[in-house]
């Protein structure tokens, strides 16, 4: 039986005469399916008991990209460039992250995902790299229409990390569509990749569990530019499979 992978959803603004839409970008869904998982879209539910019940049905949790995390979660006022925010999504994802870690579920966190993971575990964020980090690389790639499928910069990967074992290289190219990044790293996470300007581009848990966050968008890269990034999804699904097998026995 293929492992069931929860993918947390974004929520759109309410439009005239229409309630908000809830959904996930296709590339995340395709990546889970390609790697052998069954995707289950998780809406940003307000009811914690529903979120907790959903978690019991999952073999892994994927936290995808999206808007900025509200800075009140790490005790800061919002930078002028920060936002818009989604209170519902922030609180649902923070709840799910804690529950997944408690239940030993593998977690893959992408872009906003690595940021919300760090915040959920007690870390903080650089709210705007271009204005807060002088001399930084062009991480937002704001005016690049093909930013999702282009290599923006390289990352250097820590020896011995899951990422390093999986990719088998010290350096690899990434796309970059983020204006925020990790500032104070949560005490239960370690940085496993950085760009040349020191920005944290990947994190992992301390204990060998599959708790992996990346700042780039591998779901868009493997299909277009850098096929090696599919390995991240394959390794994630393989670990979810192992988890599912222990639950069934
Ligand atoms: Mn970057």
Short mmCIF file of C-alpha atoms and ligand atoms in Angstrom, two decimals:
data_model
loop_
_atom_site.label_atom_id
_atom_site.label_comp_id
_atom_site.label_asym_id
_atom_site.label_seq_id
_atom_site.Cartn_x
_atom_site.Cartn_y
_atom_site.Cartn_z
CA UNK A 1 0.00 0.00 0.00
CA UNK A 2 1.38 3.40 -1.00
CA UNK A 3 1.99 5.80 1.89
CA UNK A 4 -0.55 8.57 2.42
CA UNK A 5 1.08 12.01 2.33
CA UNK A 6 -0.73 15.01 3.78
CA UNK A 7 -0.12 18.21 1.81
CA UNK A 8 -1.21 21.37 3.63
CA UNK A 9 -3.26 23.78 1.54
CA UNK A 10 -3.19 27.49 0.97
CA UNK A 11 -6.33 29.57 1.29
CA UNK A 12 -7.20 32.36 -1.15
CA UNK A 13 -8.68 35.74 -0.36
CA UNK A 14 -12.45 35.95 -0.35
CA UNK A 15 -13.68 37.36 -3.67
CA UNK A 16 -16.87 39.29 -4.33
CA UNK A 17 -19.79 36.87 -3.84
CA UNK A 18 -17.43 33.91 -3.48
CA UNK A 19 -16.04 32.26 -0.37
CA UNK A 20 -12.25 31.59 -0.23
CA UNK A 21 -10.72 28.73 -2.22
CA UNK A 22 -8.49 26.11 -0.59
CA UNK A 23 -5.89 24.23 -2.62
CA UNK A 24 -2.34 23.11 -3.30
CA UNK A 25 -0.12 23.75 -6.30
CA UNK A 26 -0.01 20.93 -8.80
CA UNK A 27 3.78 20.47 -8.74
CA UNK A 28 3.72 19.26 -5.09
CA UNK A 29 0.94 16.78 -5.82
CA UNK A 30 2.73 15.51 -8.96
CA UNK A 31 6.00 15.12 -7.05
CA UNK A 32 4.38 12.99 -4.33
CA UNK A 33 2.67 10.80 -6.93
CA UNK A 34 5.85 10.48 -9.04
CA UNK A 35 7.78 9.33 -5.95
CA UNK A 36 5.14 6.70 -5.11
CA UNK A 37 2.96 8.40 -2.49
CA UNK A 38 -0.77 9.03 -2.35
CA UNK A 39 -1.49 12.74 -1.77
CA UNK A 40 -4.15 13.88 0.68
CA UNK A 41 -4.87 17.62 0.65
CA UNK A 42 -5.29 19.09 4.12
CA UNK A 43 -7.34 22.28 4.42
CA UNK A 44 -6.34 24.90 7.01
CA UNK A 45 -9.00 23.68 9.44
CA UNK A 46 -9.85 25.79 12.47
CA UNK A 47 -10.77 22.69 14.49
CA UNK A 48 -7.73 21.20 16.20
CA UNK A 49 -9.48 17.89 16.83
CA UNK A 50 -10.09 17.48 13.08
CA UNK A 51 -6.42 18.20 12.36
CA UNK A 52 -5.37 15.68 15.01
CA UNK A 53 -7.70 13.04 13.53
CA UNK A 54 -6.35 13.71 10.03
CA UNK A 55 -2.82 13.17 11.32
CA UNK A 56 -3.66 9.64 12.47
CA UNK A 57 -4.46 8.76 8.83
CA UNK A 58 -1.14 10.04 7.45
CA UNK A 59 2.22 8.37 6.84
CA UNK A 60 4.02 11.65 6.16
CA UNK A 61 3.51 15.41 6.05
CA UNK A 62 4.51 17.81 3.26
CA UNK A 63 4.43 21.53 4.09
CA UNK A 64 4.61 23.44 0.81
CA UNK A 65 5.43 27.03 -0.16
CA UNK A 66 3.22 30.07 0.24
CA UNK A 67 2.88 33.45 1.91
CA UNK A 68 4.88 34.84 4.85
CA UNK A 69 4.41 33.48 8.36
CA UNK A 70 2.90 36.10 10.69
CA UNK A 71 5.85 37.52 12.73
CA UNK A 72 3.85 37.53 15.98
CA UNK A 73 4.61 33.80 16.12
CA UNK A 74 8.26 34.68 16.81
CA UNK A 75 7.63 37.85 18.76
CA UNK A 76 8.39 40.49 16.12
CA UNK A 77 6.44 43.29 14.48
CA UNK A 78 5.85 42.96 10.76
CA UNK A 79 8.44 44.44 8.38
CA UNK A 80 6.80 46.74 5.75
CA UNK A 81 7.42 44.11 3.05
CA UNK A 82 5.98 41.24 5.14
CA UNK A 83 2.59 39.73 4.37
CA UNK A 84 -0.17 39.19 3.53
CA UNK A 85 -0.62 36.62 6.29
CA UNK A 86 -2.98 33.73 6.85
CA UNK A 87 -3.73 33.15 10.53
CA UNK A 88 -5.65 29.98 9.71
CA UNK A 89 -2.86 28.45 7.69
CA UNK A 90 -0.17 29.42 10.21
CA UNK A 91 -1.99 27.87 13.15
CA UNK A 92 -3.09 24.73 11.29
CA UNK A 93 0.44 24.04 10.04
CA UNK A 94 2.04 24.70 13.43
CA UNK A 95 -0.45 22.26 15.02
CA UNK A 96 0.24 19.63 12.34
CA UNK A 97 4.03 20.00 12.66
CA UNK A 98 3.93 19.42 16.42
CA UNK A 99 1.57 16.46 16.01
CA UNK A 100 3.64 14.91 13.22
CA UNK A 101 6.86 15.18 15.22
CA UNK A 102 5.15 13.68 18.26
CA UNK A 103 3.84 10.80 16.13
CA UNK A 104 7.21 10.22 14.44
CA UNK A 105 5.90 11.06 10.96
CA UNK A 106 8.44 12.07 8.30
CA UNK A 107 8.14 15.78 7.41
CA UNK A 108 9.27 17.49 4.22
CA UNK A 109 9.04 21.29 4.41
CA UNK A 110 9.51 23.45 1.32
CA UNK A 111 10.10 27.23 1.10
CA UNK A 112 7.43 28.73 3.40
CA UNK A 113 7.43 25.20 4.85
CA UNK A 114 11.02 25.42 6.16
CA UNK A 115 10.13 28.83 7.62
CA UNK A 116 6.96 27.71 9.39
CA UNK A 117 8.82 24.59 10.61
CA UNK A 118 11.55 26.74 12.14
CA UNK A 119 9.00 29.09 13.73
CA UNK A 120 6.88 26.21 15.06
CA UNK A 121 9.98 24.86 16.81
CA UNK A 122 10.93 28.21 18.37
CA UNK A 123 13.09 29.89 15.71
CA UNK A 124 12.70 33.25 13.98
CA UNK A 125 12.91 34.62 10.43
CA UNK A 126 14.76 37.29 8.47
CA UNK A 127 11.68 39.19 7.31
CA UNK A 128 13.17 40.63 4.12
CA UNK A 129 16.55 39.42 2.83
CA UNK A 130 17.11 42.27 0.31
CA UNK A 131 16.73 45.00 2.94
CA UNK A 132 18.02 43.11 6.00
CA UNK A 133 21.09 41.32 4.58
CA UNK A 134 23.45 43.73 2.78
CA UNK A 135 25.30 42.12 -0.11
CA UNK A 136 22.97 39.13 -0.27
CA UNK A 137 22.34 37.19 -3.47
CA UNK A 138 19.12 37.74 -5.42
CA UNK A 139 16.98 35.24 -3.49
CA UNK A 140 13.53 36.63 -4.43
CA UNK A 141 14.19 36.66 -8.23
CA UNK A 142 11.17 38.96 -8.37
CA UNK A 143 11.47 40.09 -11.99
CA UNK A 144 12.46 36.70 -13.41
CA UNK A 145 9.41 35.12 -15.09
CA UNK A 146 11.16 31.73 -15.30
CA UNK A 147 12.42 31.79 -11.69
CA UNK A 148 10.65 28.52 -10.80
CA UNK A 149 12.60 26.51 -13.32
CA UNK A 150 15.91 28.42 -13.30
CA UNK A 151 19.02 27.91 -11.20
CA UNK A 152 19.42 31.16 -9.21
CA UNK A 153 22.38 30.17 -7.04
CA UNK A 154 24.21 27.20 -5.59
CA UNK A 155 24.02 25.77 -2.08
CA UNK A 156 26.81 24.08 -0.12
CA UNK A 157 25.64 20.93 1.63
CA UNK A 158 26.91 19.69 5.01
CA UNK A 159 28.75 16.39 4.92
CA UNK A 160 26.80 13.63 6.68
CA UNK A 161 23.39 15.24 6.26
CA UNK A 162 20.42 13.36 4.77
CA UNK A 163 20.57 15.84 1.88
CA UNK A 164 24.24 15.05 1.28
CA UNK A 165 23.73 11.27 1.37
CA UNK A 166 20.75 11.55 -0.95
CA UNK A 167 22.24 13.88 -3.56
CA UNK A 168 25.83 12.65 -3.26
CA UNK A 169 27.31 16.10 -3.93
CA UNK A 170 28.76 18.99 -1.88
CA UNK A 171 27.16 21.66 -4.03
CA UNK A 172 24.05 21.82 -6.19
CA UNK A 173 22.07 24.50 -8.02
CA UNK A 174 18.69 25.68 -6.73
CA UNK A 175 15.88 27.95 -7.80
CA UNK A 176 15.11 30.76 -5.37
CA UNK A 177 11.74 32.47 -4.85
CA UNK A 178 11.92 33.69 -1.28
CA UNK A 179 12.41 37.09 0.33
CA UNK A 180 12.50 35.61 3.84
CA UNK A 181 14.70 32.95 5.43
CA UNK A 182 15.72 31.52 8.78
CA UNK A 183 17.29 33.96 11.26
CA UNK A 184 17.49 32.27 14.69
CA UNK A 185 17.56 28.53 14.07
CA UNK A 186 15.25 26.44 16.27
CA UNK A 187 17.26 24.53 18.86
CA UNK A 188 16.03 21.15 17.60
CA UNK A 189 17.13 21.84 14.00
CA UNK A 190 20.55 21.97 12.34
CA UNK A 191 21.41 23.92 9.20
CA UNK A 192 22.52 21.47 6.49
CA UNK A 193 22.95 23.80 3.50
CA UNK A 194 23.72 27.47 2.91
CA UNK A 195 24.17 29.78 -0.05
CA UNK A 196 27.46 31.68 -0.42
CA UNK A 197 26.01 34.71 1.42
CA UNK A 198 25.28 32.58 4.49
CA UNK A 199 21.50 32.26 4.06
CA UNK A 200 20.21 28.95 5.49
CA UNK A 201 18.93 26.91 2.54
CA UNK A 202 18.22 23.57 4.26
CA UNK A 203 17.65 22.15 7.75
CA UNK A 204 17.26 18.74 9.33
CA UNK A 205 16.26 17.34 12.70
CA UNK A 206 18.96 16.21 15.13
CA UNK A 207 18.05 12.60 15.58
CA UNK A 208 18.23 10.94 12.15
CA UNK A 209 14.45 11.16 11.71
CA UNK A 210 13.25 12.41 8.33
CA UNK A 211 12.61 16.04 9.30
CA UNK A 212 13.93 17.95 6.31
CA UNK A 213 13.35 21.51 5.17
CA UNK A 214 14.61 23.21 2.01
CA UNK A 215 14.31 26.86 1.04
CA UNK A 216 14.24 26.13 -2.72
CA UNK A 217 11.42 24.59 -4.77
CA UNK A 218 12.56 21.05 -5.71
CA UNK A 219 9.03 20.23 -6.93
CA UNK A 220 9.54 22.63 -9.84
CA UNK A 221 13.24 21.90 -10.44
CA UNK A 222 13.24 18.13 -10.98
CA UNK A 223 10.67 18.32 -13.76
CA UNK A 224 12.48 21.06 -15.67
CA UNK A 225 16.12 21.70 -14.86
CA UNK A 226 17.74 19.49 -12.23
CA UNK A 227 16.37 15.92 -12.15
CA UNK A 228 18.45 15.03 -9.08
CA UNK A 229 15.99 17.00 -6.93
CA UNK A 230 13.41 14.21 -7.42
CA UNK A 231 15.56 12.17 -5.01
CA UNK A 232 14.34 14.36 -2.16
CA UNK A 233 10.77 13.23 -2.78
CA UNK A 234 11.85 9.61 -3.34
CA UNK A 235 13.77 9.54 -0.05
CA UNK A 236 10.85 11.21 1.77
CA UNK A 237 8.32 8.70 0.40
CA UNK A 238 10.65 5.79 1.15
CA UNK A 239 10.89 6.93 4.80
CA UNK A 240 7.08 7.36 4.88
CA UNK A 241 6.79 3.79 3.59
CA UNK A 242 8.97 2.52 6.43
CA UNK A 243 6.80 4.45 8.90
CA UNK A 244 3.63 3.01 7.36
CA UNK A 245 5.04 -0.51 7.61
CA UNK A 246 5.75 -0.12 11.34
CA UNK A 247 2.22 1.22 11.90
CA UNK A 248 0.64 -1.75 10.11
CA UNK A 249 2.52 -4.29 12.22
MN1 LIG B 1 17.75 31.11 -2.06
#
